[in-house]
Amino acid sequence: MAESAHGMTSGAVARRLGVAPTTLRSWDRRYGIGPAAREHGRHRRWTPADIAVLQEMCRLTASGVPPAEAARAARSARAARSGAVSAPEPRTHPPSRPTSPVPAAPPGPGTGLHPGDARQEYRGLGRAAVRLDSAAMDDILGSLIARYGLVTAWEEVMVPALHAVGRKWETSGDRYVEVEHLLSWHVSTALRRGGVPAPSGSRAGAPPVLLACVPGEQHTLPLEALTTGLAELGLPARMFGAAVPPEALDQAVRRTGPAAVVLWSQARSTAHHPLARHVADTSWGVRGARTRTPVLLAGPGWAGHPLGPGMLRPGGLREALNLLYGLCDAAAADDGPAAPAVAPPQS
């Protein structure tokens, strides 16, 4: 519509990228991120190359990079595409998968990111979500997992960003619902893409971990993160998703003989304590050698209630992975589930 043989107008570019025209003028004036030509000496026209620089500028600022630094990087990227600078060689070998349990957090706050860096990362992700910028969210999430690993990316960036967007929705009169939905979708997609699975057959025949949301619980993202983490450790898992009926969960336990069952509850209103007790008390196996499965009560919904026999309550993704690693090792060694008194493996 606003395109011509000479390029696009500033208004058309602003609508296309989801930024204000005043922002484009400011970037041009302050950082030299502007159109290569002006029609009749007055009207600004943006070529595809100009727009590519703007897209890179938007991506970098969305990830928390300061505008001046982002502008330099965006201009350098244009120079690299034009052949003036050699582009970096692509990585030809995938990162190696972990061969041991998830390391414990280093001393001090956080688990691998400086607090200031973590805030910058999740604010950048949140800004991309508010702009409904799918490409930027994919880039940020993929980069986070590649740089910091699944656990740190989840605990220090994804979860704070999701909470921030949720608070924005709660305090804005039901606005920004679309932001929360889109961000959740992209986090889910990144979790499915981001893990480095162990080679097939690494735990062939080992009892699996069963993961399920309790009835009435629709929040599956934490279990998706845990499923990806288990795959990275080479541990078999069966993820049943949201609001699993009690009868279906009971049948799954009896049919698979799992090393452990993880039940997620986001709120106390969905915490199903009778179901947790039933699963922990369920015995299975051949007569004379029947056994029970440890149950991990995951999520804030279980807080404030005493644990029953055979139950554990992990404090987060890292602790859950370490607990499950030990339980799966014991189950594989015994050819059946271990007692839930196994201590988490030490890094």
Tab-separated table of C-alpha atoms in Angstrom:
chain	number	residue	atom	x	y	z
A	1	MET	CA	0.000	0.000	0.000
A	2	ALA	CA	2.611	2.515	1.066
A	3	GLU	CA	5.355	0.684	-0.852
A	4	SER	CA	6.715	1.888	-4.124
A	5	ALA	CA	9.706	1.234	-6.306
A	6	HIS	CA	11.546	3.635	-4.003
A	7	GLY	CA	10.735	1.792	-0.748
A	8	MET	CA	8.281	2.109	2.124
A	9	THR	CA	7.153	5.156	4.058
A	10	SER	CA	7.972	5.560	7.726
A	11	GLY	CA	4.345	5.018	8.696
A	12	ALA	CA	4.181	1.722	6.809
A	13	VAL	CA	7.444	0.532	8.363
A	14	ALA	CA	6.273	1.512	11.842
A	15	ARG	CA	3.056	-0.489	11.405
A	16	ARG	CA	4.967	-3.444	10.015
A	17	LEU	CA	7.424	-3.574	12.928
A	18	GLY	CA	5.017	-2.552	15.677
A	19	VAL	CA	6.978	0.533	16.773
A	20	ALA	CA	5.984	4.184	16.932
A	21	PRO	CA	6.995	6.517	14.060
A	22	THR	CA	8.554	8.792	16.680
A	23	THR	CA	10.812	5.908	17.701
A	24	LEU	CA	12.019	5.564	14.107
A	25	ARG	CA	12.806	9.277	13.940
A	26	SER	CA	14.600	9.116	17.291
A	27	TRP	CA	16.747	6.148	16.202
A	28	ASP	CA	17.629	7.951	12.983
A	29	ARG	CA	18.566	11.177	14.774
A	30	ARG	CA	20.500	9.580	17.665
A	31	TYR	CA	22.047	6.438	16.195
A	32	GLY	CA	22.002	6.839	12.418
A	33	ILE	CA	19.474	4.033	11.931
A	34	GLY	CA	17.615	5.730	9.126
A	35	PRO	CA	16.550	5.336	5.510
A	36	ALA	CA	19.161	5.323	2.784
A	37	ALA	CA	17.258	7.797	0.616
A	38	ARG	CA	14.492	10.415	0.714
A	39	GLU	CA	12.003	10.822	-2.089
A	40	HIS	CA	12.104	14.327	-3.606
A	41	GLY	CA	14.431	15.324	-0.779
A	42	ARG	CA	11.607	15.283	1.777
A	43	HIS	CA	9.808	11.964	2.202
A	44	ARG	CA	11.648	9.189	3.969
A	45	ARG	CA	11.685	5.888	2.070
A	46	TRP	CA	12.939	2.653	3.606
A	47	THR	CA	14.525	-0.009	1.416
A	48	PRO	CA	14.508	-3.744	2.334
A	49	ALA	CA	18.079	-3.362	3.572
A	50	ASP	CA	17.039	-0.437	5.799
A	51	ILE	CA	14.147	-2.479	7.200
A	52	ALA	CA	16.446	-5.427	7.928
A	53	VAL	CA	18.598	-3.119	10.069
A	54	LEU	CA	15.492	-1.926	11.920
A	55	GLN	CA	14.358	-5.511	12.537
A	56	GLU	CA	17.744	-6.326	14.031
A	57	MET	CA	17.568	-3.167	16.149
A	58	CYS	CA	14.118	-4.211	17.449
A	59	ARG	CA	15.316	-7.725	18.218
A	60	LEU	CA	18.339	-6.535	20.160
A	61	THR	CA	16.535	-3.874	22.178
A	62	ALA	CA	13.783	-6.399	22.965
A	63	SER	CA	16.432	-8.688	24.456
A	64	GLY	CA	17.578	-5.863	26.737
A	65	VAL	CA	20.578	-4.543	24.779
A	66	PRO	CA	20.987	-0.736	25.246
A	67	PRO	CA	19.864	1.181	22.121
A	68	ALA	CA	23.300	2.644	21.282
A	69	GLU	CA	24.928	-0.776	21.457
A	70	ALA	CA	22.056	-2.360	19.543
A	71	ALA	CA	22.431	0.241	16.778
A	72	ARG	CA	26.138	-0.510	16.385
A	73	ALA	CA	25.434	-4.234	16.214
A	74	ALA	CA	22.601	-3.757	13.709
A	75	ARG	CA	24.808	-1.672	11.437
A	76	SER	CA	27.589	-4.259	11.727
A	77	ALA	CA	25.133	-6.993	10.757
A	78	ARG	CA	24.205	-5.024	7.617
A	79	ALA	CA	27.900	-4.693	6.777
A	80	ALA	CA	28.367	-8.437	7.264
A	81	ARG	CA	25.439	-9.208	4.951
A	82	SER	CA	26.902	-6.936	2.308
A	83	GLY	CA	30.212	-8.785	2.487
A	84	ALA	CA	32.208	-6.018	4.132
A	85	VAL	CA	32.760	-8.136	7.251
A	86	SER	CA	33.115	-11.881	7.406
A	87	ALA	CA	30.174	-13.525	9.130
A	88	PRO	CA	30.959	-15.939	11.985
A	89	GLU	CA	31.233	-19.591	11.080
A	90	PRO	CA	28.174	-21.643	12.028
A	91	ARG	CA	28.603	-24.180	14.798
A	92	THR	CA	28.846	-27.645	13.268
A	93	HIS	CA	28.710	-29.755	16.422
A	94	PRO	CA	25.729	-29.760	18.801
A	95	PRO	CA	26.427	-29.172	22.482
A	96	SER	CA	27.124	-32.312	24.403
A	97	ARG	CA	24.323	-33.545	26.637
A	98	PRO	CA	24.788	-33.683	30.372
A	99	THR	CA	26.039	-37.023	31.646
A	100	SER	CA	25.434	-36.280	35.326
A	101	PRO	CA	22.604	-34.817	37.408
A	102	VAL	CA	21.920	-31.115	37.205
A	103	PRO	CA	24.699	-29.232	39.026
A	104	ALA	CA	23.824	-27.461	42.223
A	105	ALA	CA	23.532	-23.682	42.095
A	106	PRO	CA	26.804	-21.796	42.566
A	107	PRO	CA	27.259	-19.677	45.712
A	108	GLY	CA	25.243	-16.493	45.902
A	109	PRO	CA	21.850	-15.612	44.442
A	110	GLY	CA	20.669	-17.188	41.243
A	111	THR	CA	21.838	-20.259	39.393
A	112	GLY	CA	24.211	-18.949	36.748
A	113	LEU	CA	23.030	-15.437	35.854
A	114	HIS	CA	23.960	-12.241	37.653
A	115	PRO	CA	20.713	-10.746	39.064
A	116	GLY	CA	21.088	-7.673	36.869
A	117	ASP	CA	21.576	-9.810	33.772
A	118	ALA	CA	18.551	-11.930	34.661
A	119	ARG	CA	16.364	-8.817	35.015
A	120	GLN	CA	17.585	-7.515	31.675
A	121	GLU	CA	16.831	-10.817	29.977
A	122	TYR	CA	13.304	-11.274	31.305
A	123	ARG	CA	12.396	-7.634	30.739
A	124	GLY	CA	13.535	-7.961	27.144
A	125	LEU	CA	11.389	-11.077	26.774
A	126	GLY	CA	8.437	-9.292	28.360
A	127	ARG	CA	8.762	-6.292	26.032
A	128	ALA	CA	8.813	-8.589	22.999
A	129	ALA	CA	5.671	-10.284	24.326
A	130	VAL	CA	3.850	-6.958	24.807
A	131	ARG	CA	4.726	-6.062	21.178
A	132	LEU	CA	3.402	-9.515	20.110
A	133	ASP	CA	6.761	-9.988	18.385
A	134	SER	CA	6.889	-13.738	17.773
A	135	ALA	CA	10.224	-13.708	15.957
A	136	ALA	CA	11.923	-11.805	18.776
A	137	MET	CA	10.503	-14.135	21.423
A	138	ASP	CA	11.749	-17.187	19.522
A	139	ASP	CA	15.215	-15.652	19.160
A	140	ILE	CA	15.431	-14.636	22.828
A	141	LEU	CA	14.195	-17.966	24.191
A	142	GLY	CA	16.399	-20.061	21.922
A	143	SER	CA	19.426	-17.969	22.795
A	144	LEU	CA	18.705	-18.201	26.526
A	145	ILE	CA	18.584	-22.000	26.532
A	146	ALA	CA	21.686	-22.259	24.352
A	147	ARG	CA	23.715	-19.851	26.517
A	148	TYR	CA	22.603	-20.685	30.040
A	149	GLY	CA	21.000	-24.122	29.863
A	150	LEU	CA	17.417	-25.182	30.418
A	151	VAL	CA	17.249	-24.891	34.207
A	152	THR	CA	18.737	-21.406	34.504
A	153	ALA	CA	16.744	-20.117	31.525
A	154	TRP	CA	13.528	-21.472	33.051
A	155	GLU	CA	14.034	-20.472	36.675
A	156	GLU	CA	15.631	-17.049	36.177
A	157	VAL	CA	14.102	-15.688	32.964
A	158	MET	CA	11.055	-17.580	31.670
A	159	VAL	CA	9.226	-17.871	35.005
A	160	PRO	CA	9.815	-14.198	36.022
A	161	ALA	CA	8.675	-13.039	32.571
A	162	LEU	CA	5.515	-15.156	32.771
A	163	HIS	CA	4.779	-13.840	36.272
A	164	ALA	CA	5.346	-10.228	35.164
A	165	VAL	CA	2.968	-10.589	32.216
A	166	GLY	CA	0.417	-12.281	34.476
A	167	ARG	CA	0.578	-9.402	36.970
A	168	LYS	CA	0.176	-6.900	34.132
A	169	TRP	CA	-2.973	-8.721	33.014
A	170	GLU	CA	-4.391	-8.917	36.557
A	171	THR	CA	-3.902	-5.190	37.194
A	172	SER	CA	-5.063	-3.856	33.828
A	173	GLY	CA	-8.706	-4.843	33.754
A	174	ASP	CA	-8.346	-8.008	31.653
A	175	ARG	CA	-6.139	-6.341	29.073
A	176	TYR	CA	-3.043	-8.124	27.771
A	177	VAL	CA	-4.669	-11.569	27.817
A	178	GLU	CA	-3.346	-12.042	24.289
A	179	VAL	CA	0.167	-11.224	25.522
A	180	GLU	CA	0.069	-13.946	28.181
A	181	HIS	CA	-1.286	-16.522	25.742
A	182	LEU	CA	1.299	-15.739	23.058
A	183	LEU	CA	4.215	-15.746	25.503
A	184	SER	CA	3.067	-19.079	26.972
A	185	TRP	CA	2.872	-20.581	23.509
A	186	HIS	CA	6.394	-19.477	22.612
A	187	VAL	CA	7.813	-20.680	25.934
A	188	SER	CA	6.181	-24.061	25.323
A	189	THR	CA	7.623	-24.181	21.804
A	190	ALA	CA	11.099	-23.247	23.062
A	191	LEU	CA	10.978	-25.946	25.733
A	192	ARG	CA	10.133	-28.590	23.150
A	193	ARG	CA	12.900	-27.383	20.838
A	194	GLY	CA	15.488	-26.451	23.415
A	195	GLY	CA	16.459	-29.707	25.074
A	196	VAL	CA	19.440	-31.770	23.973
A	197	PRO	CA	17.985	-35.285	24.199
A	198	ALA	CA	20.136	-38.229	25.134
A	199	PRO	CA	20.774	-40.818	22.433
A	200	SER	CA	17.830	-43.162	21.976
A	201	GLY	CA	18.141	-46.271	24.046
A	202	SER	CA	20.345	-44.663	26.712
A	203	ARG	CA	17.910	-45.916	29.380
A	204	ALA	CA	16.152	-48.567	27.308
A	205	GLY	CA	13.767	-50.604	29.441
A	206	ALA	CA	14.085	-48.334	32.491
A	207	PRO	CA	10.863	-47.458	34.324
A	208	PRO	CA	9.583	-44.052	33.175
A	209	VAL	CA	8.642	-40.959	35.135
A	210	LEU	CA	4.945	-40.080	34.811
A	211	LEU	CA	4.034	-36.378	34.762
A	212	ALA	CA	0.466	-35.083	35.062
A	213	CYS	CA	-1.523	-32.052	36.135
A	214	VAL	CA	-4.157	-32.821	38.735
A	215	PRO	CA	-7.837	-32.604	37.719
A	216	GLY	CA	-8.870	-29.002	37.093
A	217	GLU	CA	-5.268	-27.839	36.598
A	218	GLN	CA	-4.486	-26.342	33.175
A	219	HIS	CA	-0.952	-24.985	33.779
A	220	THR	CA	1.343	-27.406	31.968
A	221	LEU	CA	4.455	-25.281	31.301
A	222	PRO	CA	6.339	-26.355	34.472
A	223	LEU	CA	5.832	-30.012	33.585
A	224	GLU	CA	6.930	-29.307	30.009
A	225	ALA	CA	10.171	-27.842	31.383
A	226	LEU	CA	10.635	-30.896	33.598
A	227	THR	CA	9.961	-33.260	30.679
A	228	THR	CA	12.638	-31.507	28.609
A	229	GLY	CA	15.086	-31.688	31.515
A	230	LEU	CA	14.466	-35.421	31.906
A	231	ALA	CA	15.122	-35.935	28.196
A	232	GLU	CA	18.437	-34.081	28.522
A	233	LEU	CA	19.422	-36.492	31.302
A	234	GLY	CA	18.378	-39.526	29.266
A	235	LEU	CA	15.517	-40.400	31.625
A	236	PRO	CA	12.332	-41.835	30.077
A	237	ALA	CA	9.148	-39.898	30.769
A	238	ARG	CA	5.441	-39.955	29.955
A	239	MET	CA	3.849	-36.507	29.940
A	240	PHE	CA	0.036	-36.647	30.193
A	241	GLY	CA	-0.636	-32.905	30.231
A	242	ALA	CA	-3.443	-30.860	31.757
A	243	ALA	CA	-6.304	-31.965	34.017
A	244	VAL	CA	-5.691	-35.711	33.960
A	245	PRO	CA	-8.712	-37.652	35.314
A	246	PRO	CA	-7.961	-39.784	38.389
A	247	GLU	CA	-9.050	-42.970	36.647
A	248	ALA	CA	-6.706	-42.341	33.722
A	249	LEU	CA	-3.771	-41.631	36.043
A	250	ASP	CA	-4.471	-44.795	38.027
A	251	GLN	CA	-4.444	-46.890	34.844
A	252	ALA	CA	-1.217	-45.234	33.649
A	253	VAL	CA	0.531	-46.071	36.935
A	254	ARG	CA	-0.602	-49.699	36.874
A	255	ARG	CA	0.299	-50.166	33.221
A	256	THR	CA	3.761	-48.588	33.267
A	257	GLY	CA	5.161	-49.280	36.755
A	258	PRO	CA	6.860	-45.869	36.890
A	259	ALA	CA	9.998	-44.899	38.780
A	260	ALA	CA	8.096	-41.858	40.079
A	261	VAL	CA	4.912	-39.862	39.499
A	262	VAL	CA	4.981	-36.042	39.381
A	263	LEU	CA	1.697	-34.261	40.102
A	264	TRP	CA	1.510	-30.532	39.368
A	265	SER	CA	-0.817	-28.105	41.165
A	266	GLN	CA	-0.558	-24.359	40.557
A	267	ALA	CA	-3.066	-23.250	43.209
A	268	ARG	CA	-4.407	-24.655	46.459
A	269	SER	CA	-7.840	-24.815	44.880
A	270	THR	CA	-6.624	-27.539	42.496
A	271	ALA	CA	-4.376	-29.499	44.906
A	272	HIS	CA	-5.975	-32.961	44.989
A	273	HIS	CA	-4.670	-34.520	48.201
A	274	PRO	CA	-6.856	-37.656	48.053
A	275	LEU	CA	-5.499	-38.358	44.568
A	276	ALA	CA	-1.901	-37.911	45.755
A	277	ARG	CA	-2.526	-40.337	48.632
A	278	HIS	CA	-4.174	-42.826	46.287
A	279	VAL	CA	-1.235	-42.789	43.856
A	280	ALA	CA	1.301	-43.095	46.683
A	281	ASP	CA	-0.637	-46.047	48.140
A	282	THR	CA	-1.147	-47.815	44.811
A	283	SER	CA	0.763	-51.092	44.696
A	284	TRP	CA	1.502	-52.931	41.500
A	285	GLY	CA	3.651	-55.774	40.188
A	286	VAL	CA	3.541	-59.548	40.521
A	287	ARG	CA	2.162	-61.200	43.630
A	288	GLY	CA	4.767	-61.445	46.345
A	289	ALA	CA	6.809	-58.595	44.892
A	290	ARG	CA	4.335	-55.746	44.789
A	291	THR	CA	5.691	-52.246	45.256
A	292	ARG	CA	4.656	-48.605	45.407
A	293	THR	CA	5.754	-45.567	43.419
A	294	PRO	CA	7.201	-42.355	44.940
A	295	VAL	CA	5.064	-39.271	44.298
A	296	LEU	CA	6.547	-35.789	43.784
A	297	LEU	CA	4.103	-33.014	44.667
A	298	ALA	CA	5.245	-30.181	42.411
A	299	GLY	CA	3.922	-26.641	42.327
A	300	PRO	CA	2.779	-24.026	44.870
A	301	GLY	CA	-0.674	-25.561	45.234
A	302	TRP	CA	0.666	-28.272	47.573
A	303	ALA	CA	2.270	-25.811	50.018
A	304	GLY	CA	1.100	-25.752	53.628
A	305	HIS	CA	-0.055	-29.365	53.727
A	306	PRO	CA	1.932	-32.129	55.443
A	307	LEU	CA	3.529	-34.750	53.257
A	308	GLY	CA	2.182	-38.269	53.450
A	309	PRO	CA	4.210	-41.486	53.269
A	310	GLY	CA	5.932	-41.971	49.922
A	311	MET	CA	5.658	-38.291	48.948
A	312	LEU	CA	8.307	-35.668	48.210
A	313	ARG	CA	7.995	-31.944	47.518
A	314	PRO	CA	10.793	-30.509	45.307
A	315	GLY	CA	11.568	-26.822	45.616
A	316	GLY	CA	11.999	-26.167	41.894
A	317	LEU	CA	13.042	-27.592	38.554
A	318	ARG	CA	16.667	-28.176	39.542
A	319	GLU	CA	15.771	-30.074	42.722
A	320	ALA	CA	13.083	-32.098	40.926
A	321	LEU	CA	15.562	-33.229	38.267
A	322	ASN	CA	18.106	-34.263	40.880
A	323	LEU	CA	15.500	-36.188	42.873
A	324	LEU	CA	14.190	-37.964	39.789
A	325	TYR	CA	17.700	-38.828	38.637
A	326	GLY	CA	18.311	-40.651	41.918
A	327	LEU	CA	14.929	-42.364	41.907
A	328	CYS	CA	15.348	-43.552	38.317
A	329	ASP	CA	18.831	-44.878	39.027
A	330	ALA	CA	17.534	-46.814	42.005
A	331	ALA	CA	14.540	-48.123	40.066
A	332	ALA	CA	16.766	-49.301	37.211
A	333	ALA	CA	19.156	-51.004	39.636
A	334	ASP	CA	16.373	-52.745	41.541
A	335	ASP	CA	14.241	-53.427	38.464
A	336	GLY	CA	11.501	-51.520	40.240
A	337	PRO	CA	10.791	-48.176	41.943
A	338	ALA	CA	12.937	-47.130	44.863
A	339	ALA	CA	11.783	-45.990	48.258
A	340	PRO	CA	11.390	-42.205	48.295
A	341	ALA	CA	14.050	-41.757	50.957
A	342	VAL	CA	16.781	-41.598	48.282
A	343	ALA	CA	18.836	-38.430	48.727
A	344	PRO	CA	19.318	-36.152	45.701
A	345	PRO	CA	22.605	-36.881	43.931
A	346	GLN	CA	25.357	-34.424	44.762
A	347	SER	CA	27.188	-32.511	42.074
